[in-house]
PDB file of C-alpha atoms in Angstrom:
ATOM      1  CA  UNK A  11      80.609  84.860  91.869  1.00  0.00           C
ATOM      2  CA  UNK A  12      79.758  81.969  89.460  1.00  0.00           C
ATOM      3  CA  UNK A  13      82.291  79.504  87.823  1.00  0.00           C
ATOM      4  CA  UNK A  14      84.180  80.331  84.893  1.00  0.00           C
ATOM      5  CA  UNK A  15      83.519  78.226  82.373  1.00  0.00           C
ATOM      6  CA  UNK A  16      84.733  75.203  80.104  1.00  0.00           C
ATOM      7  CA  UNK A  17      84.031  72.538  78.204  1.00  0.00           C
ATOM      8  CA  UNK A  18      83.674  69.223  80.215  1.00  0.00           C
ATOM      9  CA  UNK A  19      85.699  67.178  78.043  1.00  0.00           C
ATOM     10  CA  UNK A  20      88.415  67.451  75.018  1.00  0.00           C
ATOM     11  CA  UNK A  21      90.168  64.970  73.560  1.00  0.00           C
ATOM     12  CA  UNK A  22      92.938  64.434  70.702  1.00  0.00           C
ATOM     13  CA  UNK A  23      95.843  61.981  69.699  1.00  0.00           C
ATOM     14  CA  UNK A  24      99.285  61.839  70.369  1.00  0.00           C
ATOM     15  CA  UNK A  25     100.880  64.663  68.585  1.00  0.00           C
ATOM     16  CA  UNK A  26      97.733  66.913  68.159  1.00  0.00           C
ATOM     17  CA  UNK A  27      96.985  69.778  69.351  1.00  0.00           C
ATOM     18  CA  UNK A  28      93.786  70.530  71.526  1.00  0.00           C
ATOM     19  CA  UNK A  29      92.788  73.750  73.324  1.00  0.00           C
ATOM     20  CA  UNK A  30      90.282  74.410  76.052  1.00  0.00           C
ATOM     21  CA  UNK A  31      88.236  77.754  76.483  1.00  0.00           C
ATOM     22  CA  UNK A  32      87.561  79.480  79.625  1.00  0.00           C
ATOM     23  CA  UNK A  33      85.061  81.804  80.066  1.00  0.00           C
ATOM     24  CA  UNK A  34      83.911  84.457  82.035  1.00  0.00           C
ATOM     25  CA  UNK A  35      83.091  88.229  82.466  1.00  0.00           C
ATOM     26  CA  UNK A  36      84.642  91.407  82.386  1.00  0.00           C
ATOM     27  CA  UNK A  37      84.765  91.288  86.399  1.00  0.00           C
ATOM     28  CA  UNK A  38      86.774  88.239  86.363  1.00  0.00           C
ATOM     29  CA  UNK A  39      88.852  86.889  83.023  1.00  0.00           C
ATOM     30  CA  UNK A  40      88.129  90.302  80.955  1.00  0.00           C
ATOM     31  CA  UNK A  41      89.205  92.272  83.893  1.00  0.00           C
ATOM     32  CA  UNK A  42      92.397  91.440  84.962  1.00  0.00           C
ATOM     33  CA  UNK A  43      95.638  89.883  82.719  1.00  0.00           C
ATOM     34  CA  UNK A  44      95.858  87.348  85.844  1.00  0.00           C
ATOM     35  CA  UNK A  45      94.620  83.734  84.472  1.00  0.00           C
ATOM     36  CA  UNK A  46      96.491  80.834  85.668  1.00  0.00           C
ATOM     37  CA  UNK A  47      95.367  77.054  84.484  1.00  0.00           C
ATOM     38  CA  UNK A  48      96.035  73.980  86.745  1.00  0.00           C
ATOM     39  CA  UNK A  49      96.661  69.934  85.821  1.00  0.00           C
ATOM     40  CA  UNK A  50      95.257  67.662  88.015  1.00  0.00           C
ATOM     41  CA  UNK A  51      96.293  63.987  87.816  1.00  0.00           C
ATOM     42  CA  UNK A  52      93.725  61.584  89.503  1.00  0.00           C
ATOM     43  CA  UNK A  53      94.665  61.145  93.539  1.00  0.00           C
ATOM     44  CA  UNK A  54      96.943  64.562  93.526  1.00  0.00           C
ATOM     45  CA  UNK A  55      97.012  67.868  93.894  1.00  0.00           C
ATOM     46  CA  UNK A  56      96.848  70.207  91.365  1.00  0.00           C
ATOM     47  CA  UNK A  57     100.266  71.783  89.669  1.00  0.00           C
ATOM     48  CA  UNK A  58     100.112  75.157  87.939  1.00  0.00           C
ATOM     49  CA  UNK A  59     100.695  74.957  84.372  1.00  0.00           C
ATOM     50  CA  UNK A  60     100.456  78.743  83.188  1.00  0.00           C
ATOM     51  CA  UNK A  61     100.229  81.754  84.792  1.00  0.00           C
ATOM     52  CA  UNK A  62      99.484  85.881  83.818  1.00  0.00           C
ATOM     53  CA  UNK A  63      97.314  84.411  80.881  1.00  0.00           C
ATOM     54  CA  UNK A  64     100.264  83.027  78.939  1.00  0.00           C
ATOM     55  CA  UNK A  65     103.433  82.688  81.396  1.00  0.00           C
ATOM     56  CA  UNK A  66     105.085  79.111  82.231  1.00  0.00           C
ATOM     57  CA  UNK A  67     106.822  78.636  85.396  1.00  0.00           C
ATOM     58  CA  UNK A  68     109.967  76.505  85.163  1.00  0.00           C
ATOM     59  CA  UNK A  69     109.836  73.087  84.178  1.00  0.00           C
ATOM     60  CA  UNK A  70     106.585  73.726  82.433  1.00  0.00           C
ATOM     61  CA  UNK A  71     107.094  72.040  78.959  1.00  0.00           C
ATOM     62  CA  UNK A  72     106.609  75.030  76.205  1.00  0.00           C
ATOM     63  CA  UNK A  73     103.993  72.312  74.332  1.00  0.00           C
ATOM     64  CA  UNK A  74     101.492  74.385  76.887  1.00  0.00           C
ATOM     65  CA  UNK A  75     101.054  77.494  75.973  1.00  0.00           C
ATOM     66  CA  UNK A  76      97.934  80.387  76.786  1.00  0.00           C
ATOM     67  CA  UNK A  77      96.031  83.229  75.605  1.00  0.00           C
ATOM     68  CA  UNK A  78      93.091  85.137  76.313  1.00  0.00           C
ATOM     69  CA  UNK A  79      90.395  87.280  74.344  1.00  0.00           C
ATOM     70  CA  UNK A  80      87.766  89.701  75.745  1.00  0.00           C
ATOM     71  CA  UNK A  81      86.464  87.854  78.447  1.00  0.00           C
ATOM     72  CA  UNK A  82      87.824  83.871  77.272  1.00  0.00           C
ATOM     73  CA  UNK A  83      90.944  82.971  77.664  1.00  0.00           C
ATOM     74  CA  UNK A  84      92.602  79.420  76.402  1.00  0.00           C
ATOM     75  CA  UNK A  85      94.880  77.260  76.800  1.00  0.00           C
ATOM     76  CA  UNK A  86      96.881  74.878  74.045  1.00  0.00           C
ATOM     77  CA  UNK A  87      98.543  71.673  74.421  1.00  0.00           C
ATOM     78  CA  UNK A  88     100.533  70.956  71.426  1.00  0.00           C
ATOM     79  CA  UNK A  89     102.184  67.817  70.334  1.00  0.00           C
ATOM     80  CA  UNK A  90      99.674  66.073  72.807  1.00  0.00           C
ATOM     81  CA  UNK A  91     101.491  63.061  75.189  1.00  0.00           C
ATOM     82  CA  UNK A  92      99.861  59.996  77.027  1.00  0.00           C
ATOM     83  CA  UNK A  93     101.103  61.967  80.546  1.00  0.00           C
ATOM     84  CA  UNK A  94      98.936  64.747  79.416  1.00  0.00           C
ATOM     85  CA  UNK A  95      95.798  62.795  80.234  1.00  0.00           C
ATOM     86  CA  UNK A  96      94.146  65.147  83.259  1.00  0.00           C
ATOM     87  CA  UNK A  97      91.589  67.580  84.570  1.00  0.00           C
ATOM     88  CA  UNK A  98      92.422  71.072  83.952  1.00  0.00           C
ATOM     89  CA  UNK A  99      91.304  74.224  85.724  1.00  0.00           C
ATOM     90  CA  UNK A 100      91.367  77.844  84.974  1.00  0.00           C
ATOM     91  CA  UNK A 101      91.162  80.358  87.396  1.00  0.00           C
ATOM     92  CA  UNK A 102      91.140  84.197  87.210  1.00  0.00           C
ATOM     93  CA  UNK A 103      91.634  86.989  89.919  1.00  0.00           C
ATOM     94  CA  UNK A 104      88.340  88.813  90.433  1.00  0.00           C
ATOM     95  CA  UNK A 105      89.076  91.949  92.319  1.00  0.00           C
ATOM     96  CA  UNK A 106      89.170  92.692  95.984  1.00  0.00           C
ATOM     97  CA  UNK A 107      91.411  89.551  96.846  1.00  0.00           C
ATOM     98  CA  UNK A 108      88.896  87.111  95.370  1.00  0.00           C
ATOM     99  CA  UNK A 109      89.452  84.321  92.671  1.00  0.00           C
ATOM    100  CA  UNK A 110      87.574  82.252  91.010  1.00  0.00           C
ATOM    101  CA  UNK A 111      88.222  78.933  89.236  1.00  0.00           C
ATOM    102  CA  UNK A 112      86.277  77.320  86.259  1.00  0.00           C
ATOM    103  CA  UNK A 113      84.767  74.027  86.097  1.00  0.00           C
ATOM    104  CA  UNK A 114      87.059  71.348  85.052  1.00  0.00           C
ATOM    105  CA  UNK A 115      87.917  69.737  81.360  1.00  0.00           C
ATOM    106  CA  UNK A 116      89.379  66.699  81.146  1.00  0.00           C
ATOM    107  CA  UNK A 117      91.748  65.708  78.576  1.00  0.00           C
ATOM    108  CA  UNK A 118      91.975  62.435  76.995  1.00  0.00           C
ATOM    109  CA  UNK A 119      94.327  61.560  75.200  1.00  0.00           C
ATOM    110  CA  UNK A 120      93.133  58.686  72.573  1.00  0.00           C
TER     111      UNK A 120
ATOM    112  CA  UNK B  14     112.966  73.841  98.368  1.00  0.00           C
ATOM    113  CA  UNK B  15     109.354  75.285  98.729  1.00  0.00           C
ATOM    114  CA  UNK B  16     106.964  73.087 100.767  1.00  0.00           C
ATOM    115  CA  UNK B  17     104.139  72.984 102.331  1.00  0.00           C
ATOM    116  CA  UNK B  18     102.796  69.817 103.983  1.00  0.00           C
ATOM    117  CA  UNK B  19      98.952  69.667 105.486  1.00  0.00           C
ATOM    118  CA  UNK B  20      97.653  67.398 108.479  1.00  0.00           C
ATOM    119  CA  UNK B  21      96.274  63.970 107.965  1.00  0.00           C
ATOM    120  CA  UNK B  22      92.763  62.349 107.085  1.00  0.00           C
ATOM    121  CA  UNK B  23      90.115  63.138 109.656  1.00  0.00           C
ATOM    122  CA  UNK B  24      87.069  61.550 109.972  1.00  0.00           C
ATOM    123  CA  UNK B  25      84.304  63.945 111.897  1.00  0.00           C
ATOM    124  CA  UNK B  26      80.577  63.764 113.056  1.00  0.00           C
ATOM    125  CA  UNK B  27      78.440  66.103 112.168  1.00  0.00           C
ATOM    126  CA  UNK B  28      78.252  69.469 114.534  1.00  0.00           C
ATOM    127  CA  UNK B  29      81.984  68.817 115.555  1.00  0.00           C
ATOM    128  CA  UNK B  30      85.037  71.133 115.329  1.00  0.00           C
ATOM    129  CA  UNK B  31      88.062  70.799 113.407  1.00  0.00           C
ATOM    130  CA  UNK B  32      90.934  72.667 112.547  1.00  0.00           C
ATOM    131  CA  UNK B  33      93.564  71.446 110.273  1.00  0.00           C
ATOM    132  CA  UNK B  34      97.209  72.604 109.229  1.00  0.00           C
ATOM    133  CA  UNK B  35      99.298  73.463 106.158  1.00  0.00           C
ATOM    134  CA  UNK B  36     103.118  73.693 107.302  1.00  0.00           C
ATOM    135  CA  UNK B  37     105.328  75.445 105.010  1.00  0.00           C
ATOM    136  CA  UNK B  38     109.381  75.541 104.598  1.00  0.00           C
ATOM    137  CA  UNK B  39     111.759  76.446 101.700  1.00  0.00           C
ATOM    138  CA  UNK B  40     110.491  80.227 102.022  1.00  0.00           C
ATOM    139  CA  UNK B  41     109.569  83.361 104.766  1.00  0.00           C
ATOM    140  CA  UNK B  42     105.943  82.482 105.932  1.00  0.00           C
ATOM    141  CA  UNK B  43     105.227  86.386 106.349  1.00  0.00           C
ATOM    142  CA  UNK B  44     105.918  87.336 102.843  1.00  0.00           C
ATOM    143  CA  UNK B  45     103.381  85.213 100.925  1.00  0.00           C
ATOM    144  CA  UNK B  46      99.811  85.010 100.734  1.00  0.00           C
ATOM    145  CA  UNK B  47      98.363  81.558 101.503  1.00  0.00           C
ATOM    146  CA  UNK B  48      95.253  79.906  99.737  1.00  0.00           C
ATOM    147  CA  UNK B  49      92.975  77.300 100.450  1.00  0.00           C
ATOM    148  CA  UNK B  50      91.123  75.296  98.106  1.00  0.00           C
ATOM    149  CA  UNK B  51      88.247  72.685  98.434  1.00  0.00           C
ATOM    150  CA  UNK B  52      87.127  69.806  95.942  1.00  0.00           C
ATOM    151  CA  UNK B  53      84.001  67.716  97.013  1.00  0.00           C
ATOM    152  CA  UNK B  54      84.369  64.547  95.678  1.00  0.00           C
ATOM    153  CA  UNK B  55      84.242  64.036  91.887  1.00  0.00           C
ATOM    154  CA  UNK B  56      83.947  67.528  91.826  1.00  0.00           C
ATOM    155  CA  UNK B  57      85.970  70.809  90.506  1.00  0.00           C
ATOM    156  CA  UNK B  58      87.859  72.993  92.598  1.00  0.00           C
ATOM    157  CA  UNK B  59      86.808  76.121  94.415  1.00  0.00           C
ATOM    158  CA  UNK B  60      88.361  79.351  95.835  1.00  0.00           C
ATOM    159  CA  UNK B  61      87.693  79.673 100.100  1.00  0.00           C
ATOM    160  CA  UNK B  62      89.525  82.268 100.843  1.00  0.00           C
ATOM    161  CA  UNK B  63      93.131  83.470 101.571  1.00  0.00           C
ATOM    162  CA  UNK B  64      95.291  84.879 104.188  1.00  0.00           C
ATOM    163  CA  UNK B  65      98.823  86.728 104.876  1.00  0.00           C
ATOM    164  CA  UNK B  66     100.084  85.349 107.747  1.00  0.00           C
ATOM    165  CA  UNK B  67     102.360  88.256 108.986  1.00  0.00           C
ATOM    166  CA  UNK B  68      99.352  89.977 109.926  1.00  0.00           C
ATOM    167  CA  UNK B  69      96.778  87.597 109.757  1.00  0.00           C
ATOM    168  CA  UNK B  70      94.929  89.754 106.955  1.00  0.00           C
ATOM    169  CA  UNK B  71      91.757  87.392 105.778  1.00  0.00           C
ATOM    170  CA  UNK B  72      89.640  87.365 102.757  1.00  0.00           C
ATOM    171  CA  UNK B  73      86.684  84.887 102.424  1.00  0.00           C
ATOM    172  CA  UNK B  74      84.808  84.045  99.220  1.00  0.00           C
ATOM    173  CA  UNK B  75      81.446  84.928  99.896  1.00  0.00           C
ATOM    174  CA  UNK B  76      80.686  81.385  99.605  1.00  0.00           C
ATOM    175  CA  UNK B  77      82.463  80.531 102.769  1.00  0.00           C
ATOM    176  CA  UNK B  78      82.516  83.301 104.660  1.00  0.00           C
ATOM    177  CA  UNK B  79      81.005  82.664 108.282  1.00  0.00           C
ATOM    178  CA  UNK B  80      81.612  78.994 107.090  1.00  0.00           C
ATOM    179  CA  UNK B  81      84.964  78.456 107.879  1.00  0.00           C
ATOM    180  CA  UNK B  82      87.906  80.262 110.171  1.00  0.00           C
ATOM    181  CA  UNK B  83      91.225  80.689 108.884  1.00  0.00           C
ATOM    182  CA  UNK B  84      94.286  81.450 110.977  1.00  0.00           C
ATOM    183  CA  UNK B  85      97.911  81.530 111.064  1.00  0.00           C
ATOM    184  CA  UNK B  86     100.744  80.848 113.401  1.00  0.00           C
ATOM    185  CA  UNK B  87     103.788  82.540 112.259  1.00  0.00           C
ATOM    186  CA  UNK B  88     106.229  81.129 115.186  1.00  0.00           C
ATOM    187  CA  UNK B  89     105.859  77.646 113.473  1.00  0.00           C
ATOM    188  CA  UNK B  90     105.032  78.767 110.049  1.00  0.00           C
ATOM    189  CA  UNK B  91     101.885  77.105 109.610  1.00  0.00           C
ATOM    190  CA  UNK B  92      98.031  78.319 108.216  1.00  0.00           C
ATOM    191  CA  UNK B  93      95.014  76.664 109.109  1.00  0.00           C
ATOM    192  CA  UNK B  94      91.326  76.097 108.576  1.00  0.00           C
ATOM    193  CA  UNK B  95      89.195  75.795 111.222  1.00  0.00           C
ATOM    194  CA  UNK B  96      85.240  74.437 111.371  1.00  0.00           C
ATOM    195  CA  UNK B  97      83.521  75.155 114.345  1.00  0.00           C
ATOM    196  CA  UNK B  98      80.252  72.599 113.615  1.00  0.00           C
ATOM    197  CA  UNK B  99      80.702  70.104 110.670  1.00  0.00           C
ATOM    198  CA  UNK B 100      78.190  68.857 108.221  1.00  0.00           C
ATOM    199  CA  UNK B 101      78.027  66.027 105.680  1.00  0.00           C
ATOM    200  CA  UNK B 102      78.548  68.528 103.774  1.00  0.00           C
ATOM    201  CA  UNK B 103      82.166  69.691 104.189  1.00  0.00           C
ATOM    202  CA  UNK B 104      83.535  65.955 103.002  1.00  0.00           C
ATOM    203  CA  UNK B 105      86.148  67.054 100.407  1.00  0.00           C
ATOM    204  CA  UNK B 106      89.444  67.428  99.763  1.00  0.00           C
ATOM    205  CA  UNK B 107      90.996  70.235 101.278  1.00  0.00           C
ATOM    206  CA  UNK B 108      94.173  71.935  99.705  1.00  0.00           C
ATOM    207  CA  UNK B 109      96.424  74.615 101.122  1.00  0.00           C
ATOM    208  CA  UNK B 110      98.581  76.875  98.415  1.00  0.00           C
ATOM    209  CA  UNK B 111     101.238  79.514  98.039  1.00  0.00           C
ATOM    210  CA  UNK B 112     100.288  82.778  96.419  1.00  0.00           C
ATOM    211  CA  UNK B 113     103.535  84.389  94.808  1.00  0.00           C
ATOM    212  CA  UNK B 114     102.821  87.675  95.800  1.00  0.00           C
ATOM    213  CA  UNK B 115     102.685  90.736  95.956  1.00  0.00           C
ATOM    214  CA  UNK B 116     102.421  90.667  92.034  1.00  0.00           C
ATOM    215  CA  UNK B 117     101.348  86.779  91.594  1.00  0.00           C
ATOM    216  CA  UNK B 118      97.885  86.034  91.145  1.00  0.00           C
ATOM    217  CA  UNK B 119      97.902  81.983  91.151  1.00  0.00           C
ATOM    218  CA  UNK B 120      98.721  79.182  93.204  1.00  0.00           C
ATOM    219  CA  UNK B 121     102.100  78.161  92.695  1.00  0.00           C
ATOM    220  CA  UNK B 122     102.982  75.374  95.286  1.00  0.00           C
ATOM    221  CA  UNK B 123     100.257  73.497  96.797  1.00  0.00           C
ATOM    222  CA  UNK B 124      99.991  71.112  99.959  1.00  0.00           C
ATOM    223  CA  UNK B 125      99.361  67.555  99.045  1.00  0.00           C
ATOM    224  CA  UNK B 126      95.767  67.573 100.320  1.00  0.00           C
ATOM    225  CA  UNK B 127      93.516  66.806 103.529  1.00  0.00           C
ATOM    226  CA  UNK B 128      90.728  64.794 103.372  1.00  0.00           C
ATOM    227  CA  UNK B 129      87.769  65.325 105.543  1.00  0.00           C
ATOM    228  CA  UNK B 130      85.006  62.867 105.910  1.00  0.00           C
ATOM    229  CA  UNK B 131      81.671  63.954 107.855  1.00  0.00           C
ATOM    230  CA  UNK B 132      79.542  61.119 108.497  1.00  0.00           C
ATOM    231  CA  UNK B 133      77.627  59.963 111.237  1.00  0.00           C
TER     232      UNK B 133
END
C-alpha cells in the first residue's frame, strides 16, 4: 500500500489560486468517491479541509474547494491568504477498512 | 462539543512498553470508528490502523500490524495504542481521530497529539 502522491511544494500570491494533485490507483483514489485533504499548521494537528472528494465540513471557507479524475484527485485554494501557509495531505479509503494518505505539499504563500 | 484529548509526552528506552490514551467527549464512544495516525519527525502522515470501540473490531495497516496493539475501554470512553517493546524507531507524533461513520471515510476531529521519544 504505497503513498498517494503529490507535489512537495506549491506556491502562489495572495489572491491566486493554486491547486495540488494527488495521485494514486484505481484501488485507492480511482476506486472509491472517499478523498478527504488535511491542513497542517507547524506544531498542530491536522484539521480536515474537504471530504467525499469535494465536500466542506462547516466552517471550511468555500475558497477550498476539490475534485477528482480517474485515479487524481485535487484540491484548489482560491483567493490564496497568508493563514493558508501549511502542509496538506490527501488521503483516500482503500478497501477493506484501510486508508491511505499521500505525501505532503506545502503551500507557501509569497 | 466533540473532543478528544490524548495522554502526555513520554520519553521510553528502547525494548520498553507503552500504552497511551485518546479520551473522547461531545459524542457516544460506541458509534464511531476511531483512527490513529503517526508522523515521524519532519515527516508526512501515515494510516495505523482503526478500531470501533463498542466491540473492539480492529483493522491494522499492514504496515503496523503485529507492531502495535490497539484497544478500547468503553466504560471511560477512551482508545489506546499500546507497544509492547519500543525502538528508536517509533519517535513520532502520535494522533488519535474520529471517523464519522458508518458512511464517513475521513478523519474529522483529531486529538491534539502524543509525542513519543525512544532513546537510550
Amino acid at each position: 500500500q504505497s503513498a498517494l502522491t503529490q507535489p512537495r511544494s506549491v506556491s502562489g500570491s495572495p489572491g491566486q489560486s493554486v491547486t495540488i494533485s494527488c495521485t494514486g490507483t484505481s484501488s485507492d483514489v480511482g476506486g472509491y468517491y472517499y478523498v478527504s485533504w488535511y491542513q497542517q499548521h507547524p506544531g498542530k494537528a491536522p484539521k480536515l479541509m474537504i471530504y467525499d472528494v469535494s465536500r466542506r465540513p462547516s466552517g471550511v471557507p468555500d475558497r477550498f474547494s476539490g475534485s477528482k479524475s480517474g485515479n487524481t484527485a485535487s484540491l484548489t485554494i482560491s483567493g490564496l491568504q497568508a493563514e493558508d501557509e501549511a502542509d496538506y495531505y490527501c488521503s483516500s479509503y482503500a478497501g477493506s477498512y484501510t486508508y491511505v494518505f499521500g505525501t505532503g505539499t506545502k503551500v507557501t504563500v509569497l | 462539543e466533540v473532543q478528544l484529548v490524548q495522554s502526555g509526552a513520554e520519553v521510553k528506552k528502547p525494548g520498553e512498553s507503552l500504552k497511551i490514551s485518546c479520551k473522547v467527549s461531545g459524542y457516544t464512544f460506541t458509534t464511531y470508528w476511531i483512527g490513529w495516525v503517526r508522523q515521524m519527525p519532519g515527516k508526512g502522515l501515515e494510516w495505523m490502523g482503526i478500531i470501533y470501540p463498542a466491540d473492539s473490531d480492529t483493522r491494522y495497516s499492514p504496515s503496523f500490524q503485529g507492531q502495535v496493539t490497539l484497544s478500547a475501554d468503553k466504560s471511560i470512553s477512551t482508545a489506546y495504542l499500546r507497544w509492547s517493546s519500543l525502538k528508536a524507531s517509533d519517535t513520532a507524533m502520535y494522533y488519535c481521530a474520529r471517523i464519522p461513520s458508518p458512511d464517513g471515510y475521513n478523519l474529522d476531529y483529531w486529538g491534539q497529539g502524543t509525542l513519543v521519544t525512544v532513546s537510550s
